Structure formats: C-alpha cells, structure tokens
Amino acid sequence: MSELAYKVEDIEPAEKDEAAETFVAPLPRISIQAFCATGDVANELQTMAEDRRLSRAHVSVQTGGFDAAIKHYQSAPTPNLLLLELINGPEAMVEELTRLAEVCDSGTKVVVIGHVNDVVLYRDLIGRGVSEYLVAPVMTMQVIQAIGGLYADPEAEPVGRVLAFVGAKGGVGSSTIAHNTAWVIANAFATDAIIADFDLPFGTAALDFNQDPAMSVADAVYAPERLDDVLLDRLLAKCTDNLSLFAAPGNLNREYDLDPKAYDRILDIVRAGVPAVILDLPHQWTGWVKNILMSADEIVITAEPDLANLRNAKNLFELVKQGRPSDKPPRVVLNKVGVPKRPEISPKDFGEALHTSAAAVIGFDPQLFGSAANNGQMIQEMAANAKPNEAFMEIAKMLTGRVEVHRKRASLLAPLMGKLNLKKS
Ligand SMILES: Nc1ncnc2c1ncn2[C@@H]1O[C@H](COP(=O)(O)OP(=O)(O)OP(=O)(O)O)[C@@H](O)[C@H]1O
Ligand SMILES: [Mg+2]
C-alpha cells in the first residue's frame, strides 16, 4: 500500500463541528402529542412532525393550547411525550402545570414551550418535573434536538451517521466516489466506517476493494430477524483497519424484490456499530431507495455535466430539499468533467440551475480511474498525489465536519522511533 498523502494527525475536528451539532439520532417509536397556542409554534411543530428523525414516532399536532390539552386528557391517556405551548405568565403557567399533573400519566415526559424568558422560571419548571422548557419563538430543529436529548441513552453506543451516495444517472461514478470518500474517512480521519453496498445484483464495492467475501447484504436481507452484531461481524469484509465492507452479492442468482423494511433493519444494526456508514445506493427509483435516501443523514448526488443528468439531479435535489426542510440540502458532485469533444454544461451553469454550487468537481481521467478499478484499489492507493484525492478529501470533510490542520513534521520520525523502541524492549 502506498503512503497516504495525509496523515491522521493532519486532521482535527472543526472548531465548530456543525455536522455534529445538528446530528440527532432517529427517535424511538414513541407517541408525541403537541398542543399549540400560537400559529407560529404550530407551524414549526407541524414541520417537526414530518421530519425524518421522527418518522417512527406517532406524532399529532393540535391547536387550542392548555385548554384543549386538559379537556383532551380528561378522557384520553397521555402520550410518551407531551409538547405544550403555554402563553401565560409564570404564575398561571405553574397553576396550569399543576392541573395538568392531575391528568398526566406517570410515564409521560412534558416539554413546555413558553413565552417568558426567565431562568428562575426555567429552574422552577424543571424542579416540578418538566423535562425541558423552550422559549418561543422556537425553530423546528431546536425542538427536535431537545426531544432527541431526552431520548438519547448515555449508556448506548453512539449512533452512526448514514452518508448516502446516489447517481443522477447510471454509471456516473457514484459508487467510485462513495468508496474513495469512505477510504478517506476511514484512513485519513481514523474513523471506523462501513461501506454498505445496496446495489445487490450489480454492486462493485467488493471488486473495487479487491475482496471476495463469502457472505453479503443478501444474507442479511433474507433473514433480517436473525441479524445482530455477531452475525453482522461475520458478514463484514475488512478492507483496512478502520474500513469494513458489507458487500453486495453481485450476482443474478436471485431476484432482489425485497421487503423495504429489511433494508431499514440492516441499516439500524449497521449504524449502531460504527460512526460512519457509507451507503452505496443503486440508480433506481423504488419505494425502498426513496425511503432510505430520505432518511439518510447526508446525501451526495453524483452527476455528469449533461442535460439528462441535470434534469435528474434537479428533480432529486428538489424532492429531498422539500421533504427535509430542517436538513442541509444534498451535496452535488460533478464527475467526469472534461470528456474530450463532449459538449458539457459548465459547473457554474449546472450549479445555477440547481441553486447550489457543486461540492466538488472531478475531472474525467479514464486512465487513473480505469486502472484503480481494474486493480481493485482506491485512487489514493494508486496515486497519492492525484487531483481527485483533493475532491474526496473535500467531500469527506463536508460530510463529517472535519478540517485539515498543518502536518506535524514529527510524524516523519515515527517509523524510526518505532524501531528504536522495539530494539529497547
Ligand atoms: N472521474 C472519472 N473519470 C473516468 N472514469 C471514471 C471517473 N469516475 C468514475 N469512473 C469510471 O466510471 C465507471 C462507472 O463508475 P461507477 O460504477 O462508480 O458508477 P455508478 O454511478 O456507481 O454506476 P451504477 O449506476 O452502475 O451504480 C467505472 O468504470 C469508473 O471507474
Ligand atoms: Mg454504483
């Protein structure tokens, strides 16, 4: 394996790691009911109800504030989580919460959204058993984070981020970019990562990493109820210390018309084990591809600079953006730019049509990419100084919220020091 162009110590978490700050793991299957008193709060909570992180929870948002809530719960059980907007001053608020306590089941967590910004009141409410007090106006993401905090189990393993890669057309290089980015995340950032190749019949991740695993994603999707950490370990092929591969079978022995829930379950188990799951999606538009794409933490759309790619990328981009108003929009990567004699749409025009600028632009280099693919190597292994490595680094940094710092010269001595230490012992 050739020297890495960048070393682990070159990279540090960004001072302000936005990706980590806004990361909220999917909420469990809880019931959440909200009673709002103002239109603004109702709008934000309505957006929250449709957010991907709450897709498993049963959420209802109603108006009428405290009066409607108390009337409702006199005859109905309270949910796992009650969000209540109270518009009165501190004294009335305390009185209302005392009345609410009479109808509230003991297991219910209560989050209050109020209009009084006062730390004494905050402490008083928390002392009375309110789980969280938020001051209006509230933003959707702020409420999601507050709720996420209530259900994050400090004992639990951190939940990994799902980074989904999809092509705007077939063959645009989405898988190549996914694999090379995963390589950077695992080797340059020293972050444990798994590539999950969900292109079951045609996926190339195993070929690209020169692996021939006996088991694959198919073994898990056909028996999702059997899948646990132990089985997952056996299904994974190790590419490097930090990078494992959950390969596609890559054959046509079966038709892969599977229950969409099987894919969800696999992702849940995989993401519980590592901080980064690189999801290589096929260029298809089925229910499960759409669901998985919409529920991913980050999405990278790879496109070539032509009209069909532009139309498809725009459709994908807008659908995702509309369906996930509280998330960052997908990243768009332009690949195979500069094919000789091919008329192309410029990155600038492509970006303008999508109202975003490309996260990375990668040139057409059939010799480099072709040799890497045929050798079962990453671009970094083939040619550490090749230009596309900068793009993979850029994409990896964007998706994980890392920044590069100056290289430490001391690392040059590390192999020598290692040898000396060995001799001493
Ligand atoms: N920048 C590039 N220059 C030249 N060739 C490239 C470039 N990027 C990828 N390729 C080549 O393009 C081919 C298709 O790449 P890849 O399989 O990654 O695309 P894909 O979008 O995942 O395709 P599919 O739709 O089959 O999943 C591969 O042979 C790959 O080596
Ligand atoms: Mg692919």
Coordinates of C-alpha atoms and ligand atoms in Angstrom, one line a residue:
M1 CA 0.0 0.0 0.0
S2 CA 1.4 3.4 -0.9
E3 CA 2.0 6.2 1.6
L4 CA -1.1 8.2 2.4
A5 CA -0.9 11.8 1.2
Y6 CA -2.3 13.0 4.5
K7 CA -1.8 11.6 8.0
V8 CA -4.3 11.1 10.7
E9 CA -2.7 13.8 12.8
D10 CA -3.2 16.3 10.0
I11 CA -6.9 16.3 10.6
E12 CA -8.8 17.6 13.6
P13 CA -12.4 18.2 14.3
A14 CA -13.5 21.6 13.1
E15 CA -13.7 24.2 15.8
K16 CA -17.4 24.4 15.2
D17 CA -18.5 21.0 14.1
E18 CA -21.8 21.8 12.6
A19 CA -22.5 18.3 11.4
A20 CA -22.1 17.0 15.0
E21 CA -24.1 19.9 16.4
T22 CA -27.2 19.2 14.4
F23 CA -26.9 15.5 14.5
V24 CA -29.9 13.9 16.2
A25 CA -30.3 10.1 16.1
P26 CA -33.7 8.8 14.9
L27 CA -36.2 8.9 17.7
P28 CA -37.7 5.6 19.0
R29 CA -41.3 4.5 18.4
I30 CA -42.9 6.8 20.9
S31 CA -46.1 8.7 20.8
I32 CA -45.7 12.5 20.8
Q33 CA -48.7 14.9 21.1
A34 CA -48.5 18.6 20.9
F35 CA -51.0 21.3 21.9
C36 CA -50.0 24.7 20.4
A37 CA -51.5 28.0 21.3
T38 CA -50.0 30.2 18.5
G39 CA -49.8 29.8 14.7
D40 CA -46.0 30.2 14.6
V41 CA -45.3 27.4 17.1
A42 CA -48.0 25.2 15.4
N43 CA -46.2 25.7 12.0
E44 CA -42.8 24.7 13.4
L45 CA -44.2 21.7 15.2
Q46 CA -46.1 20.6 12.0
T47 CA -42.7 20.7 10.2
M48 CA -41.2 18.7 13.0
A49 CA -44.0 16.1 12.7
E50 CA -42.9 15.4 9.2
D51 CA -39.1 15.3 9.9
R52 CA -37.2 12.1 9.1
R53 CA -35.9 11.8 12.6
L54 CA -39.4 11.4 13.9
S55 CA -40.6 9.0 11.1
R56 CA -41.0 6.1 13.6
A57 CA -42.8 8.2 16.3
H58 CA -46.5 8.7 16.2
V59 CA -46.9 12.5 16.2
S60 CA -50.0 14.6 16.4
V61 CA -50.1 18.4 16.5
Q62 CA -53.2 20.2 17.7
T63 CA -54.2 23.7 18.4
G64 CA -56.1 25.2 21.4
G65 CA -53.1 25.2 23.8
F66 CA -53.7 24.4 27.5
D67 CA -57.5 24.4 27.5
A68 CA -57.7 21.9 24.6
A69 CA -55.0 19.7 26.2
I70 CA -56.6 19.5 29.6
K71 CA -60.0 18.8 28.0
H72 CA -58.5 16.1 25.9
Y73 CA -56.6 14.3 28.6
Q74 CA -59.5 14.2 31.0
S75 CA -60.8 11.3 28.9
A76 CA -57.7 10.1 27.0
P77 CA -54.3 8.7 28.2
T78 CA -51.3 11.0 27.9
P79 CA -48.6 10.1 25.3
N80 CA -44.9 9.3 25.9
L81 CA -44.1 12.9 25.2
L82 CA -46.4 15.9 25.5
L83 CA -45.4 19.2 24.0
L84 CA -47.4 22.0 25.4
E85 CA -47.3 25.7 24.5
L86 CA -48.3 28.0 27.4
I87 CA -48.9 31.6 26.7
N88 CA -49.5 33.0 30.1
G89 CA -47.1 34.4 32.7
P90 CA -45.1 32.4 35.3
E91 CA -47.8 32.1 37.9
A92 CA -50.5 31.0 35.6
M93 CA -48.1 28.6 34.0
V94 CA -47.3 26.9 37.3
E95 CA -51.0 26.7 38.0
E96 CA -51.7 25.1 34.6
L97 CA -49.0 22.6 35.1
T98 CA -50.4 21.6 38.5
R99 CA -53.8 21.0 36.9
L100 CA -52.1 19.0 34.1
A101 CA -50.2 16.8 36.6
E102 CA -53.6 15.6 37.8
V103 CA -54.4 14.0 34.4
C104 CA -50.9 13.1 33.3
D105 CA -49.8 9.5 33.4
S106 CA -46.6 9.0 35.3
G107 CA -44.5 7.8 32.3
T108 CA -45.3 11.0 30.3
K109 CA -42.5 13.5 29.7
V110 CA -43.6 17.1 29.3
V111 CA -41.8 19.7 27.3
V112 CA -43.2 23.2 27.7
I113 CA -42.9 26.0 25.1
G114 CA -43.5 29.3 26.9
H115 CA -43.2 33.0 26.1
V116 CA -41.4 34.0 29.3
N117 CA -37.6 34.1 29.1
D118 CA -36.6 33.7 32.8
V119 CA -34.0 31.4 34.3
V120 CA -35.8 31.3 37.7
L121 CA -39.0 30.1 35.9
Y122 CA -36.9 27.5 34.0
R123 CA -35.5 26.1 37.2
D124 CA -38.9 26.1 38.9
L125 CA -40.4 24.2 36.0
I126 CA -37.6 21.6 35.8
G127 CA -37.9 21.2 39.6
R128 CA -41.6 20.4 39.0
G129 CA -40.8 17.5 36.7
V130 CA -41.0 19.3 33.3
S131 CA -38.4 17.7 31.1
E132 CA -37.5 20.8 29.1
Y133 CA -38.6 24.4 28.8
L134 CA -38.1 26.2 25.5
V135 CA -38.8 29.8 24.9
A136 CA -40.8 30.9 21.9
P137 CA -40.2 31.6 19.1
V138 CA -38.9 28.1 18.6
M139 CA -37.3 26.6 15.5
T140 CA -38.2 23.1 14.3
M141 CA -34.6 21.8 14.7
Q142 CA -34.3 23.2 18.2
V143 CA -37.4 21.2 19.3
I144 CA -36.1 18.1 17.6
Q145 CA -32.7 18.5 19.4
A146 CA -34.4 19.0 22.7
I147 CA -36.5 15.9 22.3
G148 CA -33.5 13.9 20.9
G149 CA -31.7 14.8 24.1
L150 CA -34.4 13.4 26.2
Y151 CA -34.3 10.0 24.5
A152 CA -30.5 9.8 24.0
D153 CA -29.4 7.0 26.3
P154 CA -26.0 7.9 27.7
E155 CA -25.1 4.2 28.0
A156 CA -26.0 3.5 24.4
E157 CA -23.4 3.2 21.7
P158 CA -23.3 6.4 19.7
V159 CA -25.4 6.0 16.6
G160 CA -23.5 6.3 13.3
R161 CA -24.3 8.7 10.5
V162 CA -25.6 7.4 7.3
L163 CA -24.0 9.1 4.3
A164 CA -25.9 8.1 1.2
F165 CA -24.5 8.3 -2.3
V166 CA -26.7 8.1 -5.4
G167 CA -26.1 8.8 -9.1
A168 CA -28.3 11.2 -11.1
K169 CA -27.9 8.6 -13.9
G170 CA -26.4 5.1 -14.2
G171 CA -22.7 4.8 -14.5
V172 CA -21.8 8.4 -13.5
G173 CA -19.3 7.3 -10.9
S174 CA -21.4 7.5 -7.7
S175 CA -20.0 4.2 -6.3
T176 CA -16.5 5.2 -7.2
I177 CA -16.9 8.4 -5.3
A178 CA -18.6 6.7 -2.3
H179 CA -15.8 4.2 -2.0
N180 CA -13.0 6.7 -2.3
T181 CA -14.7 9.1 0.2
A182 CA -15.2 6.2 2.6
W183 CA -11.5 5.4 2.3
V184 CA -10.6 9.0 3.3
I185 CA -13.0 8.9 6.3
A186 CA -11.6 5.6 7.5
N187 CA -7.9 6.1 6.8
A188 CA -7.2 9.8 6.9
F189 CA -9.7 10.6 9.7
A190 CA -9.1 7.3 11.5
T191 CA -12.9 6.9 11.9
D192 CA -14.5 3.5 11.8
A193 CA -16.6 3.2 8.7
I194 CA -18.6 0.6 6.9
I195 CA -19.5 0.7 3.2
A196 CA -22.9 -0.9 2.7
D197 CA -23.4 -1.8 -1.0
F198 CA -27.1 -1.8 -1.6
D199 CA -26.8 -2.4 -5.3
L200 CA -27.4 -6.1 -4.7
P201 CA -27.2 -7.6 -8.3
F202 CA -24.6 -5.2 -9.8
G203 CA -22.7 -3.6 -6.9
T204 CA -19.0 -3.1 -7.3
A205 CA -17.7 -2.4 -3.8
A206 CA -16.2 -5.8 -3.4
L207 CA -14.4 -5.6 -6.8
D208 CA -13.2 -2.0 -6.0
F209 CA -11.6 -3.2 -2.8
N210 CA -10.3 -6.5 -4.2
Q211 CA -12.4 -8.5 -1.8
D212 CA -14.3 -11.7 -2.4
P213 CA -16.4 -12.2 0.7
A214 CA -18.4 -15.4 1.1
M215 CA -21.4 -13.5 2.6
S216 CA -23.2 -10.4 1.6
V217 CA -26.0 -8.0 2.2
A218 CA -28.3 -10.6 0.7
D219 CA -27.6 -13.0 3.6
A220 CA -28.9 -10.2 5.9
V221 CA -31.9 -9.0 3.9
Y222 CA -33.3 -12.5 3.5
A223 CA -33.2 -13.1 7.3
P224 CA -33.3 -9.6 8.8
E225 CA -34.7 -11.0 12.1
R226 CA -31.5 -13.0 12.6
L227 CA -29.2 -10.1 12.0
D228 CA -27.5 -8.9 15.2
D229 CA -24.0 -7.6 16.0
V230 CA -22.5 -11.0 16.0
L231 CA -23.9 -12.0 12.6
L232 CA -23.0 -8.6 11.2
D233 CA -19.4 -9.1 12.2
R234 CA -19.3 -12.3 10.2
L235 CA -20.9 -10.7 7.2
L236 CA -18.4 -7.8 7.0
A237 CA -15.2 -8.0 5.0
K238 CA -12.3 -6.0 6.4
C239 CA -10.7 -3.6 3.8
T240 CA -8.3 -1.7 6.2
D241 CA -8.1 -1.3 10.0
N242 CA -10.9 1.2 10.1
L243 CA -12.9 0.3 6.9
S244 CA -15.2 -2.7 6.6
L245 CA -17.3 -3.7 3.7
F246 CA -20.8 -5.0 3.7
A247 CA -20.7 -6.3 0.1
A248 CA -23.5 -6.9 -2.4
P249 CA -23.8 -10.4 -3.7
G250 CA -23.0 -9.1 -7.2
N251 CA -24.7 -12.0 -9.0
L252 CA -28.1 -12.8 -10.5
N253 CA -28.8 -16.0 -8.6
R254 CA -32.0 -14.4 -7.1
E255 CA -34.3 -11.6 -7.9
Y256 CA -33.9 -9.0 -5.2
D257 CA -37.6 -7.8 -4.7
L258 CA -37.3 -7.4 -1.0
D259 CA -39.4 -6.0 1.8
P260 CA -38.3 -2.4 2.2
K261 CA -38.3 -2.9 6.0
A262 CA -35.5 -5.4 5.6
Y263 CA -33.2 -2.6 4.4
D264 CA -34.2 -0.4 7.3
R265 CA -33.4 -3.1 9.8
I266 CA -30.0 -3.7 8.3
L267 CA -29.2 0.0 8.4
D268 CA -30.2 0.2 12.0
I269 CA -27.9 -2.6 13.0
V270 CA -25.0 -1.3 10.9
R271 CA -25.3 2.3 12.1
A272 CA -25.3 1.1 15.7
G273 CA -21.8 -0.3 15.3
V274 CA -19.8 2.5 13.6
P275 CA -19.7 6.3 13.4
A276 CA -19.9 6.4 9.6
V277 CA -22.0 4.3 7.2
I278 CA -21.3 5.0 3.6
L279 CA -24.3 3.8 1.7
D280 CA -23.8 3.0 -2.0
L281 CA -27.3 3.2 -3.5
P282 CA -28.2 1.9 -7.0
H283 CA -29.5 4.3 -9.6
Q284 CA -33.2 3.2 -9.2
W285 CA -36.4 4.8 -8.0
T286 CA -38.2 2.3 -5.9
G287 CA -40.0 2.7 -2.6
W288 CA -37.1 1.4 -0.6
V289 CA -34.5 3.5 -2.3
K290 CA -36.6 6.6 -1.8
N291 CA -37.2 5.8 1.9
I292 CA -33.6 5.2 2.6
L293 CA -32.5 8.2 0.8
M294 CA -34.9 10.5 2.6
S295 CA -33.9 9.1 6.0
A296 CA -30.1 9.4 5.4
D297 CA -28.1 12.0 7.5
E298 CA -26.3 13.2 4.4
I299 CA -26.9 12.8 0.7
V300 CA -24.4 13.0 -2.1
I301 CA -25.8 13.2 -5.7
T302 CA -23.2 12.5 -8.3
A303 CA -23.9 13.8 -11.8
E304 CA -22.1 14.2 -15.2
P305 CA -22.4 17.6 -16.8
D306 CA -25.1 16.9 -19.4
L307 CA -28.8 17.7 -19.7
A308 CA -30.3 14.4 -18.6
N309 CA -28.1 14.4 -15.5
L310 CA -29.1 18.0 -14.8
R311 CA -32.8 17.2 -15.1
N312 CA -32.5 14.1 -12.8
A313 CA -30.1 15.8 -10.3
K314 CA -32.5 18.8 -10.1
N315 CA -35.5 16.5 -9.5
L316 CA -33.7 14.6 -6.8
F317 CA -32.3 17.7 -5.2
E318 CA -35.6 19.4 -5.0
L319 CA -37.5 16.4 -3.8
V320 CA -35.0 15.9 -1.0
K321 CA -34.9 19.5 -0.1
Q322 CA -38.7 19.9 0.1
G323 CA -39.1 16.7 2.0
R324 CA -36.4 17.6 4.6
P325 CA -36.7 21.3 5.3
S326 CA -34.7 21.1 8.6
D327 CA -31.8 19.3 6.9
K328 CA -28.9 20.6 4.8
P329 CA -29.7 20.1 1.1
P330 CA -28.0 17.2 -0.7
R331 CA -24.4 17.8 -1.9
V332 CA -23.9 17.7 -5.6
V333 CA -20.7 16.3 -7.1
L334 CA -19.9 16.8 -10.8
N335 CA -17.9 13.9 -12.1
K336 CA -16.2 13.0 -15.4
V337 CA -15.9 16.7 -16.3
G338 CA -13.9 17.4 -19.5
V339 CA -14.5 14.3 -21.7
P340 CA -12.7 15.2 -24.9
K341 CA -15.0 16.5 -27.6
R342 CA -18.1 16.2 -25.4
P343 CA -20.3 19.3 -25.2
E344 CA -20.8 19.9 -21.5
I345 CA -22.8 22.1 -19.2
S346 CA -20.3 24.2 -17.1
P347 CA -20.2 23.6 -13.4
K348 CA -21.3 27.2 -13.0
D349 CA -24.4 26.8 -15.1
F350 CA -25.1 23.4 -13.5
G351 CA -24.9 25.0 -10.1
E352 CA -27.1 27.9 -11.1
A353 CA -29.9 25.6 -12.4
L354 CA -29.9 23.8 -9.0
H355 CA -29.4 27.0 -6.9
T356 CA -26.4 25.4 -5.3
S357 CA -22.8 25.2 -6.1
A358 CA -21.1 21.8 -6.7
A359 CA -19.5 20.4 -3.6
A360 CA -16.7 19.0 -5.8
V361 CA -15.8 18.9 -9.5
I362 CA -13.8 15.8 -10.6
G363 CA -12.2 15.6 -14.0
F364 CA -12.5 12.8 -16.5
D365 CA -9.4 10.6 -16.1
P366 CA -10.1 7.2 -17.7
Q367 CA -6.5 6.0 -17.2
L368 CA -6.4 6.7 -13.5
F369 CA -10.0 5.5 -12.7
G370 CA -9.8 2.6 -15.0
S371 CA -6.5 1.3 -13.5
A372 CA -7.8 1.8 -10.0
A373 CA -11.0 -0.1 -10.8
N374 CA -9.2 -3.0 -12.5
N375 CA -6.6 -3.3 -9.8
G376 CA -9.2 -3.2 -7.0
Q377 CA -7.5 -0.2 -5.4
M378 CA -8.6 3.3 -4.3
I379 CA -7.2 6.3 -6.1
Q380 CA -5.3 7.2 -3.0
E381 CA -3.5 3.8 -3.1
M382 CA -2.8 4.1 -6.8
A383 CA -1.6 7.7 -6.9
A384 CA -1.4 9.5 -3.6
N385 CA -0.9 12.9 -5.3
A386 CA -3.6 12.6 -8.0
K387 CA -6.0 15.5 -8.2
P388 CA -9.3 13.6 -7.4
N389 CA -8.0 12.9 -3.9
E390 CA -8.5 16.5 -3.1
A391 CA -12.1 16.2 -4.0
F392 CA -12.6 13.0 -2.0
M393 CA -11.0 14.8 1.0
E394 CA -13.2 17.8 0.5
I395 CA -16.4 15.7 0.3
A396 CA -15.3 13.6 3.4
K397 CA -14.7 16.8 5.4
M398 CA -18.1 18.2 4.4
L399 CA -19.9 15.1 5.4
T400 CA -18.1 14.6 8.7
G401 CA -17.4 18.2 9.8
R402 CA -13.6 17.8 9.9
V403 CA -10.9 20.3 8.9
E404 CA -7.3 19.7 8.0
V405 CA -4.5 21.2 10.1
H406 CA -0.9 21.7 9.3
R407 CA 1.1 18.5 9.1
K408 CA 3.2 17.7 12.0
R409 CA 6.8 17.2 10.9
A410 CA 7.4 14.8 13.8
S411 CA 5.5 12.2 12.1
L412 CA 8.3 11.7 9.7
L413 CA 10.4 10.3 12.6
A414 CA 7.7 8.0 13.8
P415 CA 8.8 4.8 11.9
L416 CA 12.4 5.3 13.2
M417 CA 11.2 5.9 16.8
G418 CA 9.1 2.7 16.5
K419 CA 12.2 0.7 15.5
L420 CA 14.3 2.1 18.4
N421 CA 11.6 1.3 20.9
L422 CA 11.4 -2.2 19.5
K423 CA 15.1 -2.7 20.0
K424 CA 15.0 -1.4 23.6
S425 CA 12.3 -3.9 24.6
Ligands
LIG1 N1 -13.7 10.8 -13.0 C1 -13.7 9.7 -13.7 N2 -13.0 9.6 -14.9 C2 -13.0 8.5 -15.6 N3 -13.7 7.4 -15.3 C3 -14.4 7.4 -14.1 C4 -14.5 8.6 -13.3 N4 -15.3 8.3 -12.2 C5 -15.7 7.0 -12.4 N5 -15.2 6.5 -13.5 C6 -15.5 5.1 -14.0 O1 -16.8 5.1 -14.4 C7 -17.3 3.8 -14.3 C8 -18.7 3.8 -13.6 O2 -18.4 4.2 -12.2 P1 -19.3 3.7 -11.0 O3 -19.6 2.2 -11.1 O4 -18.7 4.2 -9.8 O5 -20.6 4.5 -11.4 P2 -22.1 4.4 -10.7 O6 -22.7 5.7 -10.8 O7 -22.0 3.8 -9.4 O8 -22.7 3.3 -11.7 P3 -24.0 2.4 -11.5 O9 -25.2 3.2 -12.0 O10 -23.7 1.2 -12.3 O11 -24.1 2.1 -10.0 C9 -16.3 3.0 -13.6 O12 -15.6 2.3 -14.6 C10 -15.4 4.0 -13.0 O13 -14.0 3.6 -12.9
MG2 MG -23.0 2.2 -8.4

